[in-house]
Coordinates of C-alpha atoms and ligand atoms in Angstrom, one line a residue:
M383 CA -0.1 0.6 -75.0
R384 CA 0.3 2.4 -71.7
L385 CA -1.6 1.3 -68.7
C386 CA -4.0 3.7 -67.0
F387 CA -3.9 3.7 -63.2
E388 CA -6.1 5.3 -60.7
C389 CA -4.3 7.1 -57.9
V390 CA -5.3 5.7 -54.5
E391 CA -4.4 9.0 -53.0
C392 CA -6.2 11.6 -55.1
G393 CA -8.4 9.3 -57.1
G394 CA -7.1 10.8 -60.4
H395 CA -6.3 8.7 -63.4
Y396 CA -2.8 8.8 -64.7
L397 CA -0.7 7.2 -67.4
P398 CA 2.8 6.4 -66.3
P399 CA 5.4 5.8 -69.0
E400 CA 5.2 2.4 -70.8
G401 CA 8.3 1.1 -69.0
M402 CA 6.8 2.3 -65.6
V403 CA 9.9 4.4 -65.1
Y404 CA 9.9 8.2 -64.8
P405 CA 13.1 10.1 -65.7
D406 CA 13.8 10.4 -62.0
G407 CA 12.8 6.9 -60.9
P408 CA 10.3 4.0 -61.0
A409 CA 6.7 4.9 -61.5
S410 CA 4.2 3.7 -58.9
P411 CA 1.1 1.8 -59.9
V412 CA -0.8 3.2 -56.9
W413 CA 0.1 6.9 -56.9
C414 CA 0.2 9.4 -59.6
S415 CA 3.5 11.2 -60.0
P416 CA 2.6 14.3 -57.8
C417 CA 1.2 12.0 -55.0
Q418 CA 4.2 9.7 -55.4
T419 CA 6.6 12.6 -55.1
S420 CA 4.9 13.8 -51.9
K421 CA 4.8 10.3 -50.5
R422 CA 8.4 9.7 -51.2
T423 CA 9.2 13.1 -49.7
A424 CA 7.3 12.0 -46.6
G425 CA 9.3 8.8 -46.5
L426 CA 6.4 6.5 -47.4
Q427 CA 6.6 3.5 -49.7
E428 CA 3.8 2.0 -51.7
D429 CA 2.2 -1.1 -50.4
P430 CA 3.7 -3.9 -52.5
L431 CA 0.5 -5.9 -52.4
L432 CA -1.5 -2.9 -53.4
A433 CA 0.9 -2.2 -56.2
R434 CA 0.5 -5.7 -57.5
V435 CA -3.3 -5.5 -57.4
A436 CA -3.2 -2.1 -59.1
L437 CA -1.0 -3.4 -61.8
A438 CA -3.2 -6.4 -62.4
A439 CA -6.3 -4.2 -62.5
A440 CA -4.7 -1.8 -64.9
R441 CA -3.7 -4.7 -67.2
A442 CA -7.2 -6.1 -67.1
A443 CA -8.6 -2.6 -67.9
L444 CA -6.3 -2.2 -70.8
A445 CA -7.3 -5.7 -72.2
R446 CA -10.9 -4.7 -71.8
R447 CA -10.3 -1.4 -73.5
T448 CA -8.5 -3.1 -76.4
A449 CA -11.4 -5.5 -76.8
E450 CA -13.9 -2.7 -76.8
A451 CA -12.0 -0.7 -79.3
V452 CA -12.5 -3.5 -81.8
E453 CA -16.2 -3.2 -81.6
P454 CA -18.0 -0.4 -83.4
V455 CA -18.8 2.4 -81.0
A456 CA -22.5 3.3 -81.0
A457 CA -21.8 6.9 -81.0
G458 CA -24.1 9.8 -82.0
R459 CA -27.2 8.2 -80.6
G460 CA -28.8 11.6 -80.5
D461 CA -31.3 12.2 -77.8
V462 CA -34.1 13.8 -79.8
R463 CA -36.7 14.5 -77.2
P464 CA -38.5 17.8 -77.9
S465 CA -37.4 20.3 -75.4
R466 CA -40.3 21.7 -73.5
P467 CA -40.2 25.3 -72.6
P468 CA -39.9 25.9 -68.9
L469 CA -43.2 26.2 -67.1
S470 CA -44.3 29.8 -66.9
R471 CA -45.5 30.7 -63.6
R472 CA -48.0 33.4 -64.5
A473 CA -50.2 32.9 -61.6
R474 CA -48.4 35.4 -59.5
S475 CA -47.3 37.9 -62.2
G476 CA -50.7 39.5 -63.2
P477 CA -51.1 43.1 -62.3
G478 CA -53.4 43.1 -59.3
G479 CA -54.2 39.5 -59.8
V480 CA -56.9 37.8 -57.9
R481 CA -56.2 39.2 -54.5
G482 CA -58.3 37.5 -51.9
K483 CA -61.7 39.1 -52.7
L484 CA -63.6 38.1 -49.7
G485 CA -67.2 38.8 -49.5
Ligands
LIG1998 ZN1 -2.6 11.3 -57.0

């Protein structure tokens, strides 16, 4: 099972390879591959503490997902509320209408 990480840079979720290694180098647990590439290009390294925390969080999330997958998913809980037609606003649409008949 691959770990799912949330990129701290763009907030996107990404799945690095199982071995946490890309063909061109180690995968980061804090940045997705495009962000990692741009960070590396900028000469920045990931925070090792942040990387540890992210790795632990991803492992916990994976364990949780695995546990949830065992339970039957309550899917297809159809929301069968009758749909009400939109309120027609006829008050203003009558020809002539009730135009302030004073006196
Ligand atoms: Zn990213």
